[in-house]
Amino acid sequence: MYKKQLMFVMAIILMALSLAGCGGNDQNKVSSPTPSESESKSNSEGNKTEGELVIYGPNRVLPPDNMTELFLEEQLGMKLRFITVTAEYDTKLNLLISSGDIPDIIVDVGLASRNRNISQGLYMDLEELLNKYGDNIKAARSEEIFDQLRWTDGKLYTVNGVNNTGYAMLMIRKNWLDKLGLDVPKTLDEFTDVLKAFKQNNLNGTGEVIPFGGYNGLINFDFVFAAYGADPFHWIIKDNKVVQGAVQPELKEAIKYLRNLYKEDLMDKEYLTNDRTKATEKAGTEIWGAWVDQLWYVNDTFSAYHQNPETKLINMVPPKGPDGLNGYLAVSPPFGNFFTGISATSKYPEMAMKYLNLIADPDINLRIRAGVEGEHYSLEKGHYEVLGDYLKDNNLLIQQGITATMGMPFLPFDPPYIMYPREHDEDHPVKLQYNRFAAFYEPVQKIVDGQIGMGWEDVRDEALNKMIMEDGDIDAEFDKMVKTIYDKYRMEEQEKLANEYYDMMYRK
Amino acid sequence: MKMTQAEKIFHKFNHVFLFLFSFLMLFPVWHVLMYSLSDARQAMGVNVFFWPQGFSLTAYEIVFRNPMIWSAYGNTVFVVVIATAINLLLTFVMAYALAKDGLRGKTFLTFFIFFTMIFSGGLIPSYLVVKSLGLINTLFALILPTAVNAFYIFIVRTFIKAIPVALSESARIDGANEVIILFRIILPLSIPAMAVIGLMYGVGHWNNWILALYYINDLDKMTLQPILRQILFVMSSVEFYQHDPDMALGHAQMSEIVKMASVIVATLPIVMIYPFLQKYFVKGIMIGAVKG
C-alpha cells in the first residue's frame, strides 16, 4: 500500500516536472523589435566588419573555406557562416529560433513556411534597406513581383530567393544579318522582315532555308505569346484576378502572327514533329536562320552549330509586340519557391542586405557560379569548358546550390549562358521576362490531380495548332475553343478554385 | 543414430529451405553491391542481375571525391568509439546497481529509468539542454545526450541477475571490494550481453544522422550519414533539368548507382566488424529471455 502511494506521488512529481519544461516564455512570437540601425564597426584595417553573418539555407552545401565563400567574404568585408541542411529544414530552423541562435539571413522554402515565419515576426521590413543598399536586387525585379511579395500589412519581409525565369534563348545568325546589312530586330514586325530577308536570299548556299525553326510544339513560340501579353500555358494575374491564360483574348493576336509566319513559309512547318536531334541537325546545317534554344543545350551543341567557321550566333533580346511588351513566359512562379529574409533580431541588417545585393550583381553571380575565366573555365571561341577539378567536383553544388544556399536572388546566368550573352539589353534581362507572369505554376490540387478539368490542355493544343496551320477564321475558332473549355472542362470552376488558392497562399 | 527415411527427407528439405532463405537474405545486399559497381546507363532498366552491368567504379569515385567524406568518416569513427565506450560503461554500472538487492531507492530508480522510456522531453527541450551545456556544434552533442539507453540497462540487468550471487559473495569473503567484483567477476561473465549491447549501440551511432543534422552546424564536424545524404540529394536533384528529359534521365541514372554505392560505403565498416562479435552475439541473443 505504501509502495503504491509512493509510486503515485512520484508519478505526479515527474509529470509536474515535465509540464514545467513547457512553460517559460509566454511569447509565441519571435520578438520583433524595430530594426536597429546597426553601425558597421570597422577595425583598424579599414573596411572589414567585425562579427559574423550567419546564413541559413537549404539543401546543398559547399566545402568549408571554399573558393566561393572566401571570395564573398573578401567582397563583403565580413566573415560569413553558412548553416545548411539537406533534410528537416523547418525543424532545424525551429530549433535555432527556440534556442535564440537566429541566423541573420534565412531562406524559406515554400510559401507556407514563409507565411508562417512572417506571421510569427521572424523577419524585418526590408523596404528601407532595399532602397539604401539593394539596387541590384531591385534591378532584377519588377514592381509586380514586389507587390506580390508584400505581406498583408503592406511591408516587404522577403525577397524571392529563386527567380526562375525560364531558360529560353532566341538564337539568330548574326553573320546572316551582317551579310544582309540588317540590324538585330527589335520588334515583331522587324523580326518578320528579317525572316523574309533570310528566305529570299540564299544565305546557306543550298537554297533550303527555313527562316524560323522550331521544335517542342507551341512552347517554341513563347516569346511571341509574351510579346502579345498572352500566356496559353499558365494561370496568370489579370485585373487583380487569377485567370487561365489560354482563354484570354490576347492569345488570338499571337496566333494570327504565327499563322502569318506559317502561311508565308517563314517558320518550320515540322515544329510539332521535330525532336532535339532534328533540331540540332537543322540548326547545325544552317537550314534555320533563327530558333529558340534552351540554355542547357547550347554548350553541348556548340560544335554542331559551328560546323561553318563563319557562323556567328547571338542570343537576341526577344522582339517587342505592338504594345511594347517582350520577354519569355515564366516557367515557374515568378517568385519561385525560395524566399529570403533578414531576421528581425539580426545585429547586422545592413550587412545582410549588402550581402544579398552583392550576390545579386550579375558579375559577382557569374564569378561565384563559374569561377575565374582562364582558371576555372575557358571560353575559347565562345565554347565554355570547365577547367581543373574544383568545379568538376563542385560544379553542381555551385551552379545549383549556391542559389538557395546562399540566400541569393537567383539570376539565370548559368555558365553556358555566357557564351551567348543577350544583345542590346535595354532592360535587365530578368525583368524582361515578367511583362506577363504566371500567378503560380501548380494551381489548386484538385486541378493538378485531374479531379476537374482533365484533358483540357489537349483541346487547347489541338485547337491552337490548327489555328496556326489551317485556314479559317481565327476569332471564331478561338471562341469555339474557349466555349468548349468552359463547358466541357469546367473552366469557371477551375478559376474559382484557382482564385481561392491564390488568396490562401498569397493574399493570406 | 540412424535416421529414418522421413527424417532424411525432412533433413534435406531443411537444407533446401534454409539455403533459399539465406539466398533471399543475402541477395539484396549482393544486388546493391553489383549495382554500385555497374555502369549507370547499362544498369538502368535491368531488374535483377548477379554481376555488374558494365563494370564501373564511377559511383565510388563520385562518393569519395567529395572532399568532406574523409572528415565525415573520421568524425563518425570517433563518435562511435567514444560513445560506445561511454554507453557500455554507464549501462553496465547502472545495470549492476539495479541488479543488486538491497540498493536503497532501487524501486524508485527503476521506475525513474523506465519512465524515460515512455516519455521524453521533446526535441526543443533536448536541444536547449544540449545548448546550455555548450555542446552545440561539437561531436559530444552526439555522444553525451545518448550516453545511456534505458532499455539496454534493463537487458543487462536481467543478464547480471542470472549470474549466481555466490560468486560475488565468495569474492567478497576473499576481500574484494565492489569495484573489483564488478570489473573482475561480473564483467567477464557479462561479455556476451555487453557485446550485443555494444553492437547495438555502435550501429545506432554509426547510422545516426538526425542528431548530427540538428546539433552540428559546421561541415567539418559532420558525420558520415548526413554527408552521404547530401551527396545523394545532389545526385537526385533533377529539378534543374526539369525541361530536359535527356539530361534529367542521365542524372537519374547516375543517382541510382551513387545511391547503391552510398549504401555500401555506409554499411561496409559495420559488416566488417560483425564477424568478430558474432560468437558473442550468438551467445547473447537469448539474454533477457525467461530462464526456467
XYZ file of N, CA and C in Angstrom, chain A residues 205-401:
591
model
N 23.599 28.775 -99.217
C 24.113 28.200 -100.460
C 23.380 26.966 -100.931
N 22.409 26.476 -100.183
C 21.725 25.245 -100.587
C 20.343 25.527 -101.145
N 19.885 26.753 -100.920
C 18.543 27.082 -101.372
C 17.462 26.646 -100.405
N 17.825 25.848 -99.436
C 16.819 25.390 -98.481
C 17.022 26.146 -97.180
N 16.247 27.193 -97.033
C 16.353 27.986 -95.806
C 14.990 28.048 -95.141
N 14.963 27.715 -93.890
C 13.749 27.913 -93.080
C 14.091 29.025 -92.109
N 13.553 30.201 -92.314
C 13.994 31.354 -91.510
C 13.831 31.148 -90.007
N 12.688 30.624 -89.579
C 12.470 30.470 -88.150
C 12.179 29.006 -87.849
N 13.100 28.360 -87.150
C 12.955 26.941 -86.848
C 12.150 26.718 -85.575
N 11.851 25.458 -85.315
C 11.109 25.185 -84.089
C 10.995 23.705 -83.796
N 10.868 23.392 -82.557
C 10.563 22.035 -82.108
C 9.885 22.198 -80.747
N 9.422 21.122 -80.224
C 8.750 21.187 -78.919
C 7.351 21.770 -78.961
N 6.810 21.950 -80.140
C 5.420 22.388 -80.225
C 5.230 23.850 -79.894
N 4.126 24.153 -79.245
C 3.728 25.549 -79.025
C 4.688 26.306 -78.118
N 5.348 25.606 -77.236
C 6.246 26.284 -76.290
C 7.385 26.987 -77.029
N 7.607 26.519 -78.251
C 8.634 27.128 -79.091
C 8.351 28.615 -79.358
N 7.086 28.990 -79.272
C 6.700 30.354 -79.636
C 6.472 31.241 -78.417
N 7.024 30.853 -77.293
C 6.611 31.585 -76.089
C 6.994 33.061 -76.133
N 8.060 33.423 -76.864
C 8.406 34.851 -76.917
C 7.354 35.629 -77.731
N 6.702 34.926 -78.671
C 5.629 35.569 -79.441
C 4.418 35.799 -78.529
N 4.094 34.775 -77.760
C 2.972 34.940 -76.824
C 3.264 36.094 -75.861
N 4.482 36.117 -75.346
C 4.834 37.161 -74.375
C 4.722 38.539 -75.011
N 5.091 38.637 -76.294
C 5.048 39.935 -76.973
C 3.627 40.470 -77.095
N 2.664 39.562 -77.092
C 1.277 39.996 -77.174
C 0.609 39.993 -75.801
N 1.380 39.747 -74.784
C 0.805 39.708 -73.441
C -0.047 38.491 -73.214
N 0.226 37.421 -73.930
C -0.557 36.190 -73.809
C 0.286 35.110 -73.152
N -0.404 34.162 -72.559
C 0.290 33.023 -71.936
C -0.662 31.837 -71.920
N -0.585 30.970 -72.928
C -1.548 29.867 -73.006
C -1.261 28.714 -72.050
N -0.154 28.798 -71.293
C 0.245 27.624 -70.503
C 0.022 27.767 -69.003
N -0.246 28.991 -68.553
C -0.240 29.198 -67.113
C -1.464 29.956 -66.636
N -1.643 29.897 -65.354
C -2.575 30.790 -64.697
C -1.866 32.117 -64.511
N -2.534 33.191 -64.828
C -1.875 34.494 -64.754
C -2.732 35.474 -63.962
N -2.110 36.572 -63.593
C -2.829 37.626 -62.882
C -3.282 38.662 -63.896
N -4.564 38.921 -63.889
C -5.092 39.939 -64.794
C -6.175 40.691 -64.053
N -6.034 42.000 -64.021
C -7.001 42.823 -63.279
C -7.180 42.294 -61.861
N -6.072 41.979 -61.259
C -6.054 41.527 -59.863
C -6.820 40.233 -59.625
N -7.017 39.496 -60.677
C -7.675 38.193 -60.523
C -6.816 37.133 -61.196
N -6.980 35.913 -60.756
C -6.272 34.818 -61.403
C -7.144 34.288 -62.531
N -6.565 34.221 -63.708
C -7.316 33.707 -64.854
C -6.441 32.705 -65.598
N -7.066 31.887 -66.390
C -6.323 30.922 -67.203
C -5.898 31.633 -68.481
N -4.587 31.629 -68.708
C -4.036 32.366 -69.851
C -4.536 31.872 -71.188
N -4.864 30.584 -71.283
C -5.224 30.006 -72.579
C -6.554 30.518 -73.113
N -7.372 31.098 -72.253
C -8.694 31.531 -72.735
C -8.782 33.057 -72.818
N -7.639 33.725 -72.715
C -7.664 35.183 -72.785
C -7.582 35.646 -74.234
N -8.266 36.724 -74.571
C -8.358 37.156 -75.980
C -7.019 37.600 -76.571
N -6.058 37.981 -75.718
C -4.755 38.413 -76.268
C -4.096 37.311 -77.084
N -4.434 36.090 -76.761
C -3.812 34.947 -77.436
C -4.158 34.928 -78.930
N -5.311 35.457 -79.246
C -5.755 35.435 -80.645
C -4.754 36.162 -81.539
N -4.323 37.336 -81.091
C -3.403 38.135 -81.913
C -2.082 37.418 -82.100
N -1.643 36.746 -81.057
C -0.382 35.988 -81.162
C -0.525 34.862 -82.176
N -1.687 34.208 -82.143
C -1.926 33.104 -83.084
C -1.958 33.629 -84.514
N -2.548 34.792 -84.665
C -2.617 35.394 -86.007
C -1.211 35.665 -86.533
N -0.376 36.160 -85.685
C 1.012 36.421 -86.094
C 1.687 35.121 -86.523
N 1.477 34.071 -85.744
C 2.118 32.790 -86.056
C 1.562 32.187 -87.328
N 0.268 32.362 -87.529
C -0.293 31.833 -88.767
C 0.323 32.541 -89.966
N 0.521 33.805 -89.829
C 1.141 34.567 -90.907
C 2.522 34.004 -91.232
N 3.291 33.720 -90.192
C 4.626 33.125 -90.419
C 4.493 31.774 -91.122
N 3.501 31.024 -90.687
C 3.310 29.683 -91.243
C 2.928 29.766 -92.722
N 1.995 30.632 -93.018
C 1.479 30.725 -94.393
C 2.544 31.252 -95.343
N 3.374 32.119 -94.836
C 4.388 32.702 -95.722
C 5.675 31.880 -95.733
N 5.588 30.668 -95.214
C 6.753 29.765 -95.202
C 7.943 30.376 -94.479
N 7.651 31.123 -93.451
C 8.753 31.726 -92.703
C 9.121 30.904 -91.473
N 8.300 29.899 -91.147
C 8.633 29.072 -89.986
C 8.695 27.608 -90.427
N 9.326 26.797 -89.597
C 9.440 25.369 -89.889
C 8.073 24.713 -89.676
N 7.526 24.139 -90.739
C 6.199 23.555 -90.625
C 6.219 22.226 -89.876
N 7.417 21.754 -89.581
C 7.509 20.499 -88.814
C 7.770 20.767 -87.337
N 7.394 21.950 -86.877
C 7.716 22.311 -85.488
C 7.068 21.375 -84.474
N 6.000 20.714 -84.896
C 5.334 19.789 -83.962
C 6.056 18.445 -83.879
N 6.686 18.067 -84.977
C 7.281 16.726 -85.018
C 8.800 16.738 -84.871
N 9.424 17.902 -85.059
C 10.878 17.958 -84.866
C 11.220 17.591 -83.433
N 12.270 16.776 -83.288
C 12.765 16.488 -81.939
C 14.139 17.140 -81.783
N 14.777 16.889 -80.669
C 16.050 17.526 -80.351
C 17.117 17.193 -81.401
N 17.113 15.957 -81.827
C 18.120 15.532 -82.822
C 17.917 16.281 -84.123
N 16.671 16.350 -84.543
C 16.363 17.043 -85.799
C 16.693 18.532 -85.663
N 16.380 19.069 -84.504
C 16.635 20.487 -84.270
C 18.130 20.784 -84.376
N 18.930 19.940 -83.766
C 20.384 20.149 -83.819
C 20.877 20.048 -85.257
N 20.311 19.124 -85.981
C 20.744 18.935 -87.381
C 20.370 20.162 -88.215
N 19.147 20.638 -88.064
C 18.711 21.765 -88.892
C 19.438 23.045 -88.514
N 19.690 23.194 -87.235
C 20.434 24.379 -86.797
C 21.897 24.261 -87.221
N 22.433 23.057 -87.089
C 23.851 22.857 -87.407
C 24.168 22.975 -88.884
N 23.241 22.576 -89.727
C 23.486 22.628 -91.177
C 22.940 23.909 -91.788
N 22.667 24.884 -90.943
C 22.293 26.228 -91.381
C 21.013 26.246 -92.204
N 20.117 25.354 -91.886
C 18.799 25.440 -92.523
C 17.977 26.506 -91.811
N 18.102 26.523 -90.500
C 17.372 27.513 -89.717
C 18.160 28.820 -89.618
N 17.439 29.931 -89.716
C 18.096 31.223 -89.547
C 17.975 31.730 -88.119
N 16.884 31.356 -87.500
C 16.660 31.744 -86.108
C 15.839 30.644 -85.459
N 16.024 30.479 -84.178
C 15.245 29.468 -83.453
C 15.349 29.719 -81.965
N 14.493 29.098 -81.226
C 14.532 29.219 -79.773
C 15.238 27.984 -79.222
N 16.305 28.246 -78.491
C 17.051 27.129 -77.898
C 16.920 27.164 -76.383
N 17.380 26.132 -75.758
C 17.341 26.044 -74.298
C 18.757 26.160 -73.753
N 18.832 26.868 -72.668
C 20.117 27.224 -72.070
C 21.078 26.052 -71.919
N 20.576 24.954 -71.424
C 21.488 23.867 -71.071
C 21.948 23.051 -72.269
N 21.397 23.352 -73.454
C 21.833 22.609 -74.631
C 23.025 23.253 -75.314
N 23.111 24.572 -75.132
C 23.977 25.297 -76.063
C 25.435 24.861 -75.996
N 25.904 24.535 -74.806
C 27.297 24.126 -74.723
C 27.539 22.807 -75.453
N 26.609 21.881 -75.246
C 26.795 20.562 -75.861
C 26.672 20.621 -77.373
N 25.867 21.574 -77.857
C 25.632 21.616 -79.294
C 26.522 22.641 -79.977
N 27.441 23.179 -79.254
C 28.295 24.232 -79.818
C 28.973 23.762 -81.087
N 29.596 22.599 -81.025
C 30.315 22.096 -82.201
C 29.362 21.876 -83.361
N 28.191 21.305 -83.020
C 27.228 21.023 -84.095
C 26.773 22.312 -84.762
N 26.617 23.356 -83.970
C 26.135 24.619 -84.523
C 27.213 25.362 -85.305
N 28.441 25.078 -85.015
C 29.526 25.865 -85.619
C 30.323 25.055 -86.637
N 29.613 24.263 -87.401
C 30.295 23.494 -88.447
C 30.910 24.442 -89.478
N 30.201 25.513 -89.746
C 30.735 26.544 -90.623
C 31.501 27.539 -89.757
N 32.793 27.698 -89.982
C 33.578 28.588 -89.110
C 33.110 30.036 -89.140
N 32.333 30.403 -90.163
C 31.856 31.786 -90.226
C 30.596 32.015 -89.402
N 30.069 30.933 -88.864
C 28.825 31.057 -88.092
C 29.032 31.955 -86.889
N 28.110 32.897 -86.772
C 28.115 33.683 -85.539
C 26.673 33.745 -85.040
N 26.468 33.131 -83.910
C 25.129 33.112 -83.342
C 25.043 34.092 -82.187
N 23.924 34.733 -82.099
C 23.710 35.576 -80.940
C 22.374 35.237 -80.292
N 22.291 35.575 -79.037
C 21.068 35.392 -78.269
C 20.384 36.752 -78.232
N 19.395 36.929 -79.111
C 18.822 38.260 -79.236
C 17.763 38.527 -78.180
N 17.597 39.779 -77.905
C 16.525 40.178 -76.991
C 15.205 39.878 -77.682
N 14.277 39.237 -77.011
C 13.008 38.913 -77.668
C 12.351 40.180 -78.220
N 11.847 40.129 -79.427
C 11.284 41.335 -80.037
C 9.992 41.771 -79.355
N 9.728 43.053 -79.461
C 8.557 43.616 -78.788
C 7.331 43.484 -79.665
N 6.209 43.339 -79.000
C 4.940 43.275 -79.704
C 4.375 44.673 -79.936
N 3.132 44.741 -80.446
C 2.534 46.044 -80.787
C 2.377 46.960 -79.575
N 2.242 46.401 -78.375
C 2.078 47.235 -77.179
C 3.378 47.434 -76.425
N 4.488 47.075 -77.046
C 5.784 47.271 -76.390
C 6.175 46.199 -75.399
N 5.422 45.094 -75.378
C 5.751 44.010 -74.455
C 6.756 43.075 -75.103
N 7.631 42.504 -74.295
C 8.512 41.462 -74.809
C 9.012 40.592 -73.664
N 9.647 39.500 -73.997
C 10.182 38.611 -72.981
C 9.853 37.172 -73.281
N 9.983 36.351 -72.235
C 9.613 34.941 -72.336
C 8.598 34.646 -71.252
N 7.910 33.556 -71.423
C 6.951 33.159 -70.407
C 7.701 32.531 -69.242
N 7.270 32.844 -68.053
C 7.881 32.231 -66.872
C 7.498 30.761 -66.821
N 8.420 29.946 -66.385
C 8.111 28.511 -66.311
C 7.800 28.071 -64.897
N 7.919 28.964 -63.976
C 7.532 28.643 -62.611
C 7.111 29.952 -61.975
N 6.508 29.910 -60.796
C 6.055 31.156 -60.188
C 7.177 32.185 -60.167
N 6.831 33.418 -60.434
C 7.875 34.423 -60.592
C 8.721 34.584 -59.352
N 8.150 34.270 -58.212
C 8.971 34.365 -57.023
C 9.484 33.014 -56.612
N 9.358 32.035 -57.469
C 9.951 30.739 -57.219
C 9.469 30.123 -55.934
N 10.322 29.344 -55.350
C 9.940 28.608 -54.157
C 10.805 28.963 -52.959
N 11.718 29.901 -53.136
C 12.618 30.263 -52.049
C 12.455 31.751 -51.732
N 12.366 32.038 -50.479
C 12.157 33.415 -50.039
C 13.216 33.753 -49.004
N 13.878 34.860 -49.246
C 14.990 35.221 -48.370
C 14.615 36.426 -47.533
N 14.821 36.289 -46.242
C 14.523 37.402 -45.353
C 15.677 37.649 -44.404
N 15.654 38.811 -43.783
C 16.642 39.145 -42.760
C 15.930 39.089 -41.419
N 16.495 38.389 -40.479
C 15.782 38.184 -39.215
C 15.641 39.503 -38.463
N 14.545 39.620 -37.755
C 14.240 40.854 -37.033
C 15.256 41.128 -35.930
N 15.934 40.087 -35.484
C 16.880 40.257 -34.378
C 18.322 40.292 -34.874
N 18.496 40.416 -36.174
C 19.858 40.421 -36.709
C 20.625 41.638 -36.203
N 21.865 41.393 -35.858
C 22.721 42.516 -35.394
C 23.305 43.262 -36.593
N 23.231 42.639 -37.750
C 23.866 43.245 -38.913
C 22.912 43.329 -40.091
N 21.778 44.010 -39.951
C 20.812 44.033 -41.054
C 21.366 44.702 -42.298
N 22.176 45.735 -42.111
C 22.721 46.433 -43.271
C 23.686 45.532 -44.017
N 24.541 44.859 -43.267
C 25.495 43.952 -43.909
C 24.752 42.807 -44.586
N 23.677 42.363 -43.963
C 22.901 41.273 -44.562
C 22.342 41.712 -45.914
N 21.817 42.925 -45.968
C 21.271 43.418 -47.232
C 22.389 43.651 -48.238
N 23.516 44.114 -47.755
C 24.651 44.308 -48.668
C 25.091 42.976 -49.258
N 25.050 41.949 -48.426
C 25.416 40.618 -48.904
C 24.435 40.151 -49.985
N 23.157 40.282 -49.717
C 22.159 39.859 -50.698
C 22.304 40.646 -51.989
N 22.576 41.920 -51.847
C 22.746 42.743 -53.021
C 24.010 42.372 -53.792
N 25.024 42.011 -53.032
C 26.300 41.628 -53.648
C 26.116 40.426 -54.557
N 25.438 39.400 -54.050
C 25.305 38.193 -54.852
C 24.246 38.337 -55.937
N 23.517 39.442 -55.909
C 22.582 39.705 -56.998
C 23.246 40.442 -58.150
N 24.468 40.853 -57.959
C 25.201 41.515 -59.034
C 25.535 40.483 -60.112
N 25.219 40.759 -61.369
C 25.436 39.750 -62.406
C 26.890 39.288 -62.512
N 27.830 40.210 -62.371
C 29.239 39.804 -62.494
C 29.678 38.941 -61.323
N 29.245 39.335 -60.136
C 29.578 38.531 -58.960
C 28.911 37.171 -59.071
N 27.676 37.197 -59.520
C 26.926 35.975 -59.710
C 27.662 35.023 -60.634
N 28.136 35.574 -61.728
C 28.862 34.735 -62.680
C 30.153 34.221 -62.069
N 30.812 35.088 -61.347
C 32.089 34.698 -60.738
C 31.904 33.547 -59.766
N 30.863 33.621 -58.965
C 30.696 32.564 -57.966
C 30.051 31.320 -58.566
N 29.432 31.460 -59.723
C 28.843 30.282 -60.341
C 29.830 29.594 -61.266
N 30.677 30.379 -61.935
C 31.571 29.782 -62.918
C 33.037 29.860 -62.538
N 33.360 30.755 -61.628
C 34.760 30.891 -61.266
C 35.444 31.964 -62.090
N 36.733 31.845 -62.209
C 37.532 32.818 -62.938
C 37.848 32.268 -64.319
N 37.629 33.099 -65.327
C 37.943 32.640 -66.670
C 39.441 32.454 -66.810
N 39.796 31.338 -67.375
C 41.209 31.019 -67.517
C 41.697 30.129 -66.399
N 41.034 30.236 -65.254
C 41.455 29.386 -64.136
C 40.453 28.257 -63.910
N 39.182 28.598 -63.933
C 38.170 27.572 -63.693
C 37.391 27.212 -64.939
N 37.379 28.075 -65.886
C 36.700 27.753 -67.135
C 37.395 28.494 -68.269
N 37.202 27.929 -69.453
C 37.719 28.606 -70.637
C 36.553 28.915 -71.539
N 36.731 29.952 -72.300
C 35.673 30.344 -73.219
C 36.309 30.579 -74.588
N 36.909 29.500 -75.090
C 37.602 29.632 -76.374
C 36.599 29.627 -77.493
N 36.679 30.657 -78.271
C 35.773 30.835 -79.411
C 34.319 30.654 -78.973
N 34.049 31.089 -77.786
C 32.678 31.013 -77.292
C 32.265 29.673 -76.734
N 33.161 28.704 -76.752
C 32.802 27.391 -76.219
C 33.225 27.286 -74.767
N 32.254 27.057 -73.900
C 32.515 27.023 -72.464
C 32.986 25.643 -72.053
N 34.083 25.626 -71.305
C 34.581 24.340 -70.816
C 35.117 24.504 -69.413
N 34.813 23.538 -68.576
C 35.293 23.585 -67.193
C 36.758 23.154 -67.173
N 37.548 23.907 -66.433
C 38.970 23.556 -66.297
C 39.228 23.037 -64.894
N 40.159 22.151 -64.744
C 40.571 21.694 -63.420
C 39.476 20.892 -62.731
N 39.771 20.567 -61.487
C 38.891 19.655 -60.757
C 37.899 20.361 -59.853
N 38.191 21.617 -59.510
C 37.360 22.248 -58.472
C 35.897 22.307 -58.885
N 35.684 22.842 -60.072
C 34.291 22.971 -60.499
C 33.718 21.634 -60.937
N 34.588 20.741 -61.375
C 34.097 19.413 -61.735
C 33.530 18.738 -60.494
N 34.244 18.922 -59.395
C 33.770 18.303 -58.169
C 32.591 19.061 -57.591
N 32.619 20.349 -57.757
C 31.613 21.159 -57.075
C 30.673 21.866 -58.030
N 30.754 21.473 -59.289
C 30.000 22.193 -60.312
C 28.520 22.243 -59.989
N 28.008 21.089 -59.694
C 26.590 21.032 -59.381
C 26.299 21.844 -58.136
N 27.175 21.736 -57.169
C 26.955 22.450 -55.923
C 26.936 23.949 -56.165
N 27.843 24.381 -56.987
C 27.931 25.809 -57.211
C 26.773 26.269 -58.078
N 26.568 25.561 -59.148
C 25.555 26.024 -60.083
C 24.163 25.979 -59.489
N 23.914 24.963 -58.750
C 22.568 24.822 -58.234
C 22.468 25.295 -56.793
N 23.386 24.825 -56.023
C 23.247 25.026 -54.588
C 23.418 26.452 -54.160
